[in-house]
PDB file of C-alpha atoms in Angstrom:
ATOM      1  CA  MET A 130      14.380  -0.249  45.064  1.00 58.00           C
ATOM      2  CA  GLN A 131      11.861  -3.108  44.795  1.00 62.00           C
ATOM      3  CA  GLN A 132       9.052  -0.585  44.252  1.00 61.00           C
ATOM      4  CA  LEU A 133      11.032   1.029  41.437  1.00 50.00           C
ATOM      5  CA  LYS A 134      11.456  -2.346  39.704  1.00 55.00           C
ATOM      6  CA  ILE A 135       7.731  -3.038  40.033  1.00 58.00           C
ATOM      7  CA  LEU A 136       6.930   0.415  38.653  1.00 53.00           C
ATOM      8  CA  ILE A 137       9.240  -0.110  35.655  1.00 60.00           C
ATOM      9  CA  VAL A 138       7.787  -3.543  34.874  1.00 51.00           C
ATOM     10  CA  ALA A 139       4.237  -2.192  35.206  1.00 54.00           C
ATOM     11  CA  SER A 140       5.071   0.692  32.843  1.00 60.00           C
ATOM     12  CA  LEU A 141       6.491  -1.711  30.271  1.00 56.00           C
ATOM     13  CA  ILE A 142       3.408  -3.929  30.454  1.00 64.00           C
ATOM     14  CA  ILE A 143       1.016  -0.992  30.121  1.00 64.00           C
ATOM     15  CA  GLY A 144       3.025   0.385  27.186  1.00 59.00           C
ATOM     16  CA  SER A 145       2.969  -3.006  25.511  1.00 55.00           C
ATOM     17  CA  LEU A 146      -0.797  -3.298  25.958  1.00 53.00           C
ATOM     18  CA  ALA A 147      -1.340   0.181  24.540  1.00 51.00           C
ATOM     19  CA  THR A 148       0.766  -0.663  21.471  1.00 50.00           C
ATOM     20  CA  SER A 149      -1.089  -3.938  20.993  1.00 48.00           C
ATOM     21  CA  SER A 150      -4.434  -2.162  21.308  1.00 47.00           C
ATOM     22  CA  ALA A 151      -3.433   0.470  18.732  1.00 46.00           C
ATOM     23  CA  GLN A 152      -2.357  -2.256  16.310  1.00 48.00           C
ATOM     24  CA  GLN A 153      -5.700  -4.025  16.720  1.00 51.00           C
ATOM     25  CA  GLU A 154      -7.567  -0.768  16.063  1.00 55.00           C
ATOM     26  CA  ARG A 155      -5.563  -0.093  12.892  1.00 53.00           C
ATOM     27  CA  GLN A 156      -7.793  -0.339   9.863  1.00 79.00           C
ATOM     28  CA  GLN A 157      -6.928  -2.205   6.697  1.00 83.00           C
ATOM     29  CA  LEU A 158      -5.940  -0.333   3.547  1.00 86.00           C
ATOM     30  CA  GLU A 159      -8.557  -0.842   0.833  1.00 90.00           C
ATOM     31  CA  LEU A 160      -7.884  -0.869  -2.892  1.00 92.00           C
ATOM     32  CA  HIS A 161     -10.478  -0.164  -5.572  1.00 95.00           C
ATOM     33  CA  LEU A 162      -9.265  -1.727  -8.835  1.00 96.00           C
ATOM     34  CA  GLU A 163     -10.156  -0.337 -12.248  1.00 97.00           C
ATOM     35  CA  ALA A 164      -9.110  -2.217 -15.379  1.00 97.00           C
ATOM     36  CA  PRO A 165     -10.267  -2.716 -18.950  1.00 98.00           C
ATOM     37  CA  GLU A 166     -11.405  -6.193 -19.972  1.00 97.00           C
ATOM     38  CA  LYS A 167      -8.014  -7.123 -21.439  1.00 97.00           C
ATOM     39  CA  LEU A 168      -6.329  -6.508 -18.064  1.00 97.00           C
ATOM     40  CA  GLN A 169      -8.866  -8.383 -15.924  1.00 96.00           C
ATOM     41  CA  SER A 170      -6.392 -11.211 -15.305  1.00 94.00           C
ATOM     42  CA  VAL A 171      -3.917  -8.673 -13.926  1.00 94.00           C
ATOM     43  CA  ALA A 172      -6.686  -7.117 -11.816  1.00 96.00           C
ATOM     44  CA  GLU A 173      -7.438 -10.575 -10.425  1.00 94.00           C
ATOM     45  CA  GLN A 174      -3.753 -11.014  -9.582  1.00 93.00           C
ATOM     46  CA  VAL A 175      -3.695  -7.670  -7.741  1.00 93.00           C
ATOM     47  CA  SER A 176      -6.899  -8.507  -5.872  1.00 93.00           C
ATOM     48  CA  GLN A 177      -5.204 -11.665  -4.549  1.00 92.00           C
ATOM     49  CA  PHE A 178      -2.305  -9.751  -2.958  1.00 90.00           C
ATOM     50  CA  ASP A 179      -2.113 -10.175   0.800  1.00 87.00           C
ATOM     51  CA  LYS A 180      -3.324  -6.734   1.928  1.00 85.00           C
ATOM     52  CA  THR A 181      -1.844  -7.270   5.395  1.00 84.00           C
ATOM     53  CA  ARG A 182       1.562  -6.813   3.744  1.00 84.00           C
ATOM     54  CA  PHE A 183       0.663  -3.136   3.382  1.00 86.00           C
ATOM     55  CA  ASN A 184       0.370  -2.865   7.182  1.00 86.00           C
ATOM     56  CA  GLY A 185       4.123  -2.341   7.445  1.00 85.00           C
ATOM     57  CA  ILE A 186       3.748   0.898   5.503  1.00 87.00           C
ATOM     58  CA  LEU A 187       0.933   2.018   7.804  1.00 87.00           C
ATOM     59  CA  GLN A 188       2.989   1.152  10.875  1.00 87.00           C
ATOM     60  CA  LEU A 189       6.084   2.916   9.571  1.00 85.00           C
ATOM     61  CA  LEU A 190       4.060   6.058   8.914  1.00 84.00           C
ATOM     62  CA  ARG A 191       2.124   5.624  12.199  1.00 87.00           C
ATOM     63  CA  ILE A 192      -1.200   5.652  10.373  1.00 86.00           C
ATOM     64  CA  THR A 193      -4.117   3.942  12.109  1.00 87.00           C
ATOM     65  CA  ASP A 194      -6.796   5.071   9.653  1.00 86.00           C
ATOM     66  CA  PRO A 195      -5.696   4.829   6.005  1.00 86.00           C
ATOM     67  CA  GLY A 196      -8.740   6.809   4.886  1.00 85.00           C
ATOM     68  CA  GLU A 197     -10.723   6.257   1.725  1.00 88.00           C
ATOM     69  CA  PRO A 198      -9.986   3.313  -0.573  1.00 91.00           C
ATOM     70  CA  VAL A 199      -7.089   3.905  -2.950  1.00 94.00           C
ATOM     71  CA  ARG A 200      -8.072   3.718  -6.617  1.00 96.00           C
ATOM     72  CA  VAL A 201      -5.694   1.571  -8.639  1.00 97.00           C
ATOM     73  CA  ALA A 202      -6.040   1.964 -12.408  1.00 98.00           C
ATOM     74  CA  LEU A 203      -4.436  -0.719 -14.557  1.00 98.00           C
ATOM     75  CA  VAL A 204      -3.649   0.895 -17.887  1.00 98.00           C
ATOM     76  CA  PRO A 205      -2.809  -0.871 -21.178  1.00 98.00           C
ATOM     77  CA  GLU A 206       0.022   0.287 -23.418  1.00 97.00           C
ATOM     78  CA  ASP A 207      -2.325   1.236 -26.250  1.00 96.00           C
ATOM     79  CA  SER A 208      -4.109   3.849 -24.115  1.00 97.00           C
ATOM     80  CA  ARG A 209      -3.549   7.552 -24.559  1.00 97.00           C
ATOM     81  CA  ILE A 210      -2.200   7.973 -21.018  1.00 96.00           C
ATOM     82  CA  ALA A 211       0.407   5.250 -21.690  1.00 97.00           C
ATOM     83  CA  ARG A 212       1.438   6.891 -24.956  1.00 97.00           C
ATOM     84  CA  ASP A 213       1.733  10.259 -23.175  1.00 97.00           C
ATOM     85  CA  THR A 214       3.802   8.817 -20.303  1.00 97.00           C
ATOM     86  CA  PRO A 215       7.532   8.110 -20.784  1.00 97.00           C
ATOM     87  CA  SER A 216       8.195   4.402 -21.349  1.00 94.00           C
ATOM     88  CA  TRP A 217      10.483   4.183 -18.304  1.00 93.00           C
ATOM     89  CA  VAL A 218       7.565   5.082 -15.986  1.00 95.00           C
ATOM     90  CA  ALA A 219       6.011   1.851 -14.688  1.00 94.00           C
ATOM     91  CA  ALA A 220       3.508   3.591 -12.422  1.00 96.00           C
ATOM     92  CA  PHE A 221       2.709   6.862 -10.746  1.00 97.00           C
ATOM     93  CA  ALA A 222       0.654   8.122  -7.840  1.00 97.00           C
ATOM     94  CA  ASP A 223      -1.721  11.068  -7.657  1.00 97.00           C
ATOM     95  CA  PRO A 224      -2.060  11.595  -3.881  1.00 94.00           C
ATOM     96  CA  ALA A 225      -4.604  14.417  -4.189  1.00 94.00           C
ATOM     97  CA  ASN A 226      -7.015  11.983  -5.842  1.00 95.00           C
ATOM     98  CA  ASP A 227      -6.015   8.798  -3.958  1.00 94.00           C
ATOM     99  CA  LEU A 228      -5.114   7.328  -7.350  1.00 97.00           C
ATOM    100  CA  ILE A 229      -2.383   4.959  -8.486  1.00 97.00           C
ATOM    101  CA  VAL A 230      -1.862   4.317 -12.194  1.00 98.00           C
ATOM    102  CA  LEU A 231      -0.023   1.101 -13.069  1.00 97.00           C
ATOM    103  CA  PHE A 232       1.268   0.104 -16.498  1.00 97.00           C
ATOM    104  CA  PRO A 233       1.469  -3.702 -16.043  1.00 96.00           C
ATOM    105  CA  SER A 234       3.369  -4.342 -19.275  1.00 94.00           C
ATOM    106  CA  ARG A 235       6.215  -2.147 -17.985  1.00 94.00           C
ATOM    107  CA  ILE A 236       6.594  -4.118 -14.757  1.00 91.00           C
ATOM    108  CA  GLY A 237       8.612  -7.277 -14.267  1.00 80.00           C
ATOM    109  CA  SER A 238      12.176  -6.342 -15.036  1.00 68.00           C
ATOM    110  CA  TYR A 239      14.770  -4.420 -13.047  1.00 63.00           C
ATOM    111  CA  PRO A 240      14.230  -2.114 -11.234  1.00 65.00           C
ATOM    112  CA  TYR A 241      10.517  -2.984 -11.133  1.00 66.00           C
ATOM    113  CA  ASP A 242      10.706  -6.532  -9.750  1.00 74.00           C
ATOM    114  CA  SER A 243       6.995  -7.235  -9.488  1.00 89.00           C
ATOM    115  CA  LEU A 244       3.558  -5.717  -9.638  1.00 92.00           C
ATOM    116  CA  GLU A 245       3.249  -5.972  -5.857  1.00 92.00           C
ATOM    117  CA  VAL A 246       6.579  -4.204  -5.238  1.00 91.00           C
ATOM    118  CA  VAL A 247       5.601  -1.339  -7.536  1.00 94.00           C
ATOM    119  CA  LEU A 248       2.148  -1.094  -5.944  1.00 94.00           C
ATOM    120  CA  ARG A 249       3.663  -0.983  -2.445  1.00 92.00           C
ATOM    121  CA  HIS A 250       6.009   1.794  -3.578  1.00 92.00           C
ATOM    122  CA  GLU A 251       3.157   3.856  -5.021  1.00 94.00           C
ATOM    123  CA  ILE A 252       1.021   3.331  -1.907  1.00 93.00           C
ATOM    124  CA  THR A 253       3.713   5.089   0.125  1.00 91.00           C
ATOM    125  CA  HIS A 254       3.206   8.164  -2.057  1.00 92.00           C
ATOM    126  CA  ILE A 255      -0.551   8.095  -1.460  1.00 92.00           C
ATOM    127  CA  LEU A 256      -0.350   7.718   2.306  1.00 88.00           C
TER     128      LEU A 256
END
């Protein structure tokens, strides 16, 4: 019986170490921001987001290597793509191209609480 207890405790410790090791090996998600001059302040805001907050998505999806950087295009309302996209769309993801398109002027009211919340949502589509 004592040997069984020791075996169980040892298994738990080894499992814990393996999980810890996998978390340490997990790479950070990288974002590549693209924005016109008039949206540079928004791009700066996005660049200041705590990227470790995206780790929860990686953990949930059991991804240790997020792959290539995700392109994030900040698009102004006067652009053709904004005019061609319904006004209720605050952002969309193009997983095949690792691309997220954000319309910052459409973000900030319910149900799109913040730029970071919308970005996190779109990242889940990419991964």
